[in-house]
Amino acid sequence: MHRCCSSELKRRPKSGYRSPEKAVALKYTASAALDLSDPSYIAARNEALASTKAAVMALFAKYQLDAIVYPTSPRPALYIKPDGLPAPTDSPTNLANESGFPDLIVPAGMTWSGLPVTISFFGQAFSEGQLLGYGYDFEQATKARVLPKHTPALASDVLGMAAARTTP
């Protein structure tokens, strides 16, 4: 396994990698991840995945569910601290990660301090189209997707008059 640090990623112009926050997260993950030949990893891959999938499928069947809708995070978003390690997650989205089933995350509004809140639509295998429909309907009904107050417009988002005259 190749391990690298954020400064190495920043020096790779072909990768287009420009996020120091994600570089910190990748570096942390690389330092904590099990080797693919580790017996714990092999047991989780071979047995835990099948068990999780079976439990999720049984839940959908027992309650005749099309999807499970839930808040993506049990708490509002935190401010990004690029110099620290990523906070551990106790998000219910881990069930999607552990089952391999689709989970669509949709903007659901903002906190009083202007940080984003999201809602998740979790479905069975191959229900992506259905989840996209639920997500679209939610967005249209709530109009909850707003630009955060601290997010500046990107230069590529603004079309100046000079650029408009030269564009075919």
PDB file of C-alpha atoms in Angstrom:
ATOM      1  CA  MET A   1       0.000   0.000   0.000  1.00  0.00           C
ATOM      2  CA  HIS A   2       1.381   3.386  -0.979  1.00  0.00           C
ATOM      3  CA  ARG A   3       1.092   6.005   1.726  1.00  0.00           C
ATOM      4  CA  CYS A   4       1.507   9.698   1.129  1.00  0.00           C
ATOM      5  CA  CYS A   5       1.061  12.919   2.966  1.00  0.00           C
ATOM      6  CA  SER A   6      -0.925  16.022   2.095  1.00  0.00           C
ATOM      7  CA  SER A   7       2.169  17.903   0.896  1.00  0.00           C
ATOM      8  CA  GLU A   8       2.835  15.122  -1.641  1.00  0.00           C
ATOM      9  CA  LEU A   9      -0.761  15.327  -2.899  1.00  0.00           C
ATOM     10  CA  LYS A  10      -0.516  19.102  -3.306  1.00  0.00           C
ATOM     11  CA  ARG A  11       2.608  18.631  -5.459  1.00  0.00           C
ATOM     12  CA  ARG A  12       0.800  16.347  -7.938  1.00  0.00           C
ATOM     13  CA  PRO A  13      -0.727  18.760 -10.452  1.00  0.00           C
ATOM     14  CA  LYS A  14      -2.019  15.966 -12.707  1.00  0.00           C
ATOM     15  CA  SER A  15      -4.201  14.644  -9.877  1.00  0.00           C
ATOM     16  CA  GLY A  16      -6.098  17.940  -9.600  1.00  0.00           C
ATOM     17  CA  TYR A  17      -6.046  17.440  -5.837  1.00  0.00           C
ATOM     18  CA  ARG A  18      -6.574  20.785  -4.115  1.00  0.00           C
ATOM     19  CA  SER A  19      -8.200  20.027  -0.765  1.00  0.00           C
ATOM     20  CA  PRO A  20      -5.836  20.107   2.222  1.00  0.00           C
ATOM     21  CA  GLU A  21      -8.733  19.013   4.488  1.00  0.00           C
ATOM     22  CA  LYS A  22      -9.302  15.857   2.444  1.00  0.00           C
ATOM     23  CA  ALA A  23      -5.557  15.250   2.308  1.00  0.00           C
ATOM     24  CA  VAL A  24      -5.513  15.204   6.127  1.00  0.00           C
ATOM     25  CA  ALA A  25      -8.416  12.726   6.131  1.00  0.00           C
ATOM     26  CA  LEU A  26      -6.704  10.496   3.555  1.00  0.00           C
ATOM     27  CA  LYS A  27      -3.459  10.558   5.522  1.00  0.00           C
ATOM     28  CA  TYR A  28      -5.308   9.602   8.708  1.00  0.00           C
ATOM     29  CA  THR A  29      -7.193   6.784   6.955  1.00  0.00           C
ATOM     30  CA  ALA A  30      -3.976   5.424   5.448  1.00  0.00           C
ATOM     31  CA  SER A  31      -2.361   5.375   8.902  1.00  0.00           C
ATOM     32  CA  ALA A  32      -5.304   3.589  10.575  1.00  0.00           C
ATOM     33  CA  ALA A  33      -6.477   1.212   7.829  1.00  0.00           C
ATOM     34  CA  LEU A  34      -5.952  -2.518   8.140  1.00  0.00           C
ATOM     35  CA  ASP A  35      -3.852  -4.327   5.585  1.00  0.00           C
ATOM     36  CA  LEU A  36      -5.945  -6.255   3.047  1.00  0.00           C
ATOM     37  CA  SER A  37      -4.397  -9.522   4.273  1.00  0.00           C
ATOM     38  CA  ASP A  38      -5.230  -8.819   7.950  1.00  0.00           C
ATOM     39  CA  PRO A  39      -7.457 -11.602   9.396  1.00  0.00           C
ATOM     40  CA  SER A  40      -9.834  -9.029  10.935  1.00  0.00           C
ATOM     41  CA  TYR A  41     -10.347  -7.383   7.557  1.00  0.00           C
ATOM     42  CA  ILE A  42     -10.840 -10.740   5.808  1.00  0.00           C
ATOM     43  CA  ALA A  43     -13.444 -11.843   8.389  1.00  0.00           C
ATOM     44  CA  ALA A  44     -15.321  -8.546   8.078  1.00  0.00           C
ATOM     45  CA  ARG A  45     -15.260  -8.733   4.289  1.00  0.00           C
ATOM     46  CA  ASN A  46     -16.315 -12.366   4.093  1.00  0.00           C
ATOM     47  CA  GLU A  47     -18.873 -12.581   6.903  1.00  0.00           C
ATOM     48  CA  ALA A  48     -19.921  -9.205   8.271  1.00  0.00           C
ATOM     49  CA  LEU A  49     -20.915  -7.850   4.856  1.00  0.00           C
ATOM     50  CA  ALA A  50     -23.242 -10.784   4.138  1.00  0.00           C
ATOM     51  CA  SER A  51     -24.749 -10.562   7.617  1.00  0.00           C
ATOM     52  CA  THR A  52     -25.354  -6.808   7.335  1.00  0.00           C
ATOM     53  CA  LYS A  53     -26.938  -7.173   3.893  1.00  0.00           C
ATOM     54  CA  ALA A  54     -29.245  -9.936   5.146  1.00  0.00           C
ATOM     55  CA  ALA A  55     -30.325  -7.867   8.172  1.00  0.00           C
ATOM     56  CA  VAL A  56     -31.079  -4.820   6.020  1.00  0.00           C
ATOM     57  CA  MET A  57     -33.026  -6.871   3.465  1.00  0.00           C
ATOM     58  CA  ALA A  58     -35.039  -8.472   6.293  1.00  0.00           C
ATOM     59  CA  LEU A  59     -35.874  -5.026   7.712  1.00  0.00           C
ATOM     60  CA  PHE A  60     -37.136  -3.797   4.328  1.00  0.00           C
ATOM     61  CA  ALA A  61     -39.200  -6.975   3.848  1.00  0.00           C
ATOM     62  CA  LYS A  62     -40.663  -7.115   7.369  1.00  0.00           C
ATOM     63  CA  TYR A  63     -41.944  -3.526   7.279  1.00  0.00           C
ATOM     64  CA  GLN A  64     -42.585  -3.429   3.491  1.00  0.00           C
ATOM     65  CA  LEU A  65     -40.355  -0.366   3.099  1.00  0.00           C
ATOM     66  CA  ASP A  66     -39.382   1.363  -0.123  1.00  0.00           C
ATOM     67  CA  ALA A  67     -36.778   3.540   1.622  1.00  0.00           C
ATOM     68  CA  ILE A  68     -35.617   4.649   5.046  1.00  0.00           C
ATOM     69  CA  VAL A  69     -35.411   8.415   5.519  1.00  0.00           C
ATOM     70  CA  TYR A  70     -33.273   9.774   8.349  1.00  0.00           C
ATOM     71  CA  PRO A  71     -31.136  12.775   9.345  1.00  0.00           C
ATOM     72  CA  THR A  72     -27.676  12.123   7.885  1.00  0.00           C
ATOM     73  CA  SER A  73     -25.903  13.190  11.051  1.00  0.00           C
ATOM     74  CA  PRO A  74     -27.138  13.113  14.645  1.00  0.00           C
ATOM     75  CA  ARG A  75     -25.731  16.622  15.137  1.00  0.00           C
ATOM     76  CA  PRO A  76     -25.212  19.731  13.001  1.00  0.00           C
ATOM     77  CA  ALA A  77     -22.079  20.091  10.894  1.00  0.00           C
ATOM     78  CA  LEU A  78     -18.901  21.237  12.604  1.00  0.00           C
ATOM     79  CA  TYR A  79     -16.559  23.924  11.340  1.00  0.00           C
ATOM     80  CA  ILE A  80     -13.627  22.538   9.333  1.00  0.00           C
ATOM     81  CA  LYS A  81     -10.280  22.563  11.116  1.00  0.00           C
ATOM     82  CA  PRO A  82      -7.658  21.774   8.442  1.00  0.00           C
ATOM     83  CA  ASP A  83      -4.874  21.258  10.960  1.00  0.00           C
ATOM     84  CA  GLY A  84      -6.629  18.494  12.898  1.00  0.00           C
ATOM     85  CA  LEU A  85      -7.656  14.914  12.246  1.00  0.00           C
ATOM     86  CA  PRO A  86     -11.188  14.261  11.055  1.00  0.00           C
ATOM     87  CA  ALA A  87     -13.758  13.792  13.798  1.00  0.00           C
ATOM     88  CA  PRO A  88     -14.995  10.239  14.214  1.00  0.00           C
ATOM     89  CA  THR A  89     -18.384   9.672  12.656  1.00  0.00           C
ATOM     90  CA  ASP A  90     -21.369   8.082  14.305  1.00  0.00           C
ATOM     91  CA  SER A  91     -23.574   8.761  11.312  1.00  0.00           C
ATOM     92  CA  PRO A  92     -26.235   6.240  10.373  1.00  0.00           C
ATOM     93  CA  THR A  93     -24.765   6.351   6.844  1.00  0.00           C
ATOM     94  CA  ASN A  94     -22.313   3.753   8.125  1.00  0.00           C
ATOM     95  CA  LEU A  95     -25.084   1.210   7.483  1.00  0.00           C
ATOM     96  CA  ALA A  96     -24.950   2.085   3.782  1.00  0.00           C
ATOM     97  CA  ASN A  97     -21.164   1.809   3.851  1.00  0.00           C
ATOM     98  CA  GLU A  98     -21.319  -1.566   5.574  1.00  0.00           C
ATOM     99  CA  SER A  99     -24.128  -3.027   3.436  1.00  0.00           C
ATOM    100  CA  GLY A 100     -23.175  -1.640   0.048  1.00  0.00           C
ATOM    101  CA  PHE A 101     -26.754  -0.425  -0.452  1.00  0.00           C
ATOM    102  CA  PRO A 102     -27.425   3.038  -1.909  1.00  0.00           C
ATOM    103  CA  ASP A 103     -27.847   6.087   0.288  1.00  0.00           C
ATOM    104  CA  LEU A 104     -28.725   9.462  -1.231  1.00  0.00           C
ATOM    105  CA  ILE A 105     -27.848  12.537   0.834  1.00  0.00           C
ATOM    106  CA  VAL A 106     -29.849  15.699   0.081  1.00  0.00           C
ATOM    107  CA  PRO A 107     -29.569  19.251   1.495  1.00  0.00           C
ATOM    108  CA  ALA A 108     -32.280  19.838   4.122  1.00  0.00           C
ATOM    109  CA  GLY A 109     -31.544  23.382   5.285  1.00  0.00           C
ATOM    110  CA  MET A 110     -29.163  25.305   7.466  1.00  0.00           C
ATOM    111  CA  THR A 111     -28.546  25.604  11.202  1.00  0.00           C
ATOM    112  CA  TRP A 112     -29.020  28.936  12.950  1.00  0.00           C
ATOM    113  CA  SER A 113     -25.267  29.499  12.513  1.00  0.00           C
ATOM    114  CA  GLY A 114     -25.386  28.885   8.759  1.00  0.00           C
ATOM    115  CA  LEU A 115     -23.986  25.339   8.612  1.00  0.00           C
ATOM    116  CA  PRO A 116     -25.623  22.747   6.347  1.00  0.00           C
ATOM    117  CA  VAL A 117     -28.011  20.018   7.476  1.00  0.00           C
ATOM    118  CA  THR A 118     -28.785  17.014   5.279  1.00  0.00           C
ATOM    119  CA  ILE A 119     -31.316  14.196   5.069  1.00  0.00           C
ATOM    120  CA  SER A 120     -30.609  10.700   3.765  1.00  0.00           C
ATOM    121  CA  PHE A 121     -32.688   8.327   1.673  1.00  0.00           C
ATOM    122  CA  PHE A 122     -31.480   4.736   2.168  1.00  0.00           C
ATOM    123  CA  GLY A 123     -32.686   1.989  -0.151  1.00  0.00           C
ATOM    124  CA  GLN A 124     -32.221  -1.606  -1.156  1.00  0.00           C
ATOM    125  CA  ALA A 125     -29.808  -2.767  -3.823  1.00  0.00           C
ATOM    126  CA  PHE A 126     -30.484  -1.255  -7.254  1.00  0.00           C
ATOM    127  CA  SER A 127     -33.025   1.297  -5.953  1.00  0.00           C
ATOM    128  CA  GLU A 128     -30.919   4.304  -6.989  1.00  0.00           C
ATOM    129  CA  GLY A 129     -33.530   5.598  -9.458  1.00  0.00           C
ATOM    130  CA  GLN A 130     -36.236   5.467  -6.825  1.00  0.00           C
ATOM    131  CA  LEU A 131     -34.007   7.253  -4.289  1.00  0.00           C
ATOM    132  CA  LEU A 132     -33.174   9.970  -6.814  1.00  0.00           C
ATOM    133  CA  GLY A 133     -36.905  10.483  -7.304  1.00  0.00           C
ATOM    134  CA  TYR A 134     -37.497  10.792  -3.558  1.00  0.00           C
ATOM    135  CA  GLY A 135     -34.576  13.198  -3.242  1.00  0.00           C
ATOM    136  CA  TYR A 136     -35.812  15.334  -6.136  1.00  0.00           C
ATOM    137  CA  ASP A 137     -39.333  15.440  -4.696  1.00  0.00           C
ATOM    138  CA  PHE A 138     -37.936  16.453  -1.292  1.00  0.00           C
ATOM    139  CA  GLU A 139     -35.828  19.241  -2.832  1.00  0.00           C
ATOM    140  CA  GLN A 140     -38.794  20.555  -4.837  1.00  0.00           C
ATOM    141  CA  ALA A 141     -41.162  20.452  -1.856  1.00  0.00           C
ATOM    142  CA  THR A 142     -38.809  22.052   0.685  1.00  0.00           C
ATOM    143  CA  LYS A 143     -36.564  24.360  -1.383  1.00  0.00           C
ATOM    144  CA  ALA A 144     -34.071  23.688   1.414  1.00  0.00           C
ATOM    145  CA  ARG A 145     -30.955  23.902  -0.788  1.00  0.00           C
ATOM    146  CA  VAL A 146     -29.336  27.286  -0.189  1.00  0.00           C
ATOM    147  CA  LEU A 147     -25.856  28.669  -0.663  1.00  0.00           C
ATOM    148  CA  PRO A 148     -24.108  28.853   2.731  1.00  0.00           C
ATOM    149  CA  LYS A 149     -23.487  32.432   3.832  1.00  0.00           C
ATOM    150  CA  HIS A 150     -19.711  31.875   4.097  1.00  0.00           C
ATOM    151  CA  THR A 151     -19.287  30.355   0.643  1.00  0.00           C
ATOM    152  CA  PRO A 152     -17.890  32.887  -1.823  1.00  0.00           C
ATOM    153  CA  ALA A 153     -18.776  32.640  -5.493  1.00  0.00           C
ATOM    154  CA  LEU A 154     -16.103  30.977  -7.596  1.00  0.00           C
ATOM    155  CA  ALA A 155     -14.571  32.880 -10.483  1.00  0.00           C
ATOM    156  CA  SER A 156     -15.976  30.223 -12.822  1.00  0.00           C
ATOM    157  CA  ASP A 157     -19.504  30.982 -11.514  1.00  0.00           C
ATOM    158  CA  VAL A 158     -19.416  34.578 -12.727  1.00  0.00           C
ATOM    159  CA  LEU A 159     -19.546  35.447 -16.405  1.00  0.00           C
ATOM    160  CA  GLY A 160     -18.210  38.928 -17.060  1.00  0.00           C
ATOM    161  CA  MET A 161     -19.161  41.096 -20.015  1.00  0.00           C
ATOM    162  CA  ALA A 162     -15.732  40.724 -21.629  1.00  0.00           C
ATOM    163  CA  ALA A 163     -15.980  36.943 -21.459  1.00  0.00           C
ATOM    164  CA  ALA A 164     -19.538  37.018 -22.778  1.00  0.00           C
ATOM    165  CA  ARG A 165     -18.449  38.999 -25.873  1.00  0.00           C
ATOM    166  CA  THR A 166     -15.666  36.534 -26.733  1.00  0.00           C
ATOM    167  CA  THR A 167     -17.691  33.354 -26.142  1.00  0.00           C
ATOM    168  CA  PRO A 168     -19.075  31.897 -29.391  1.00  0.00           C
TER     169      PRO A 168
END
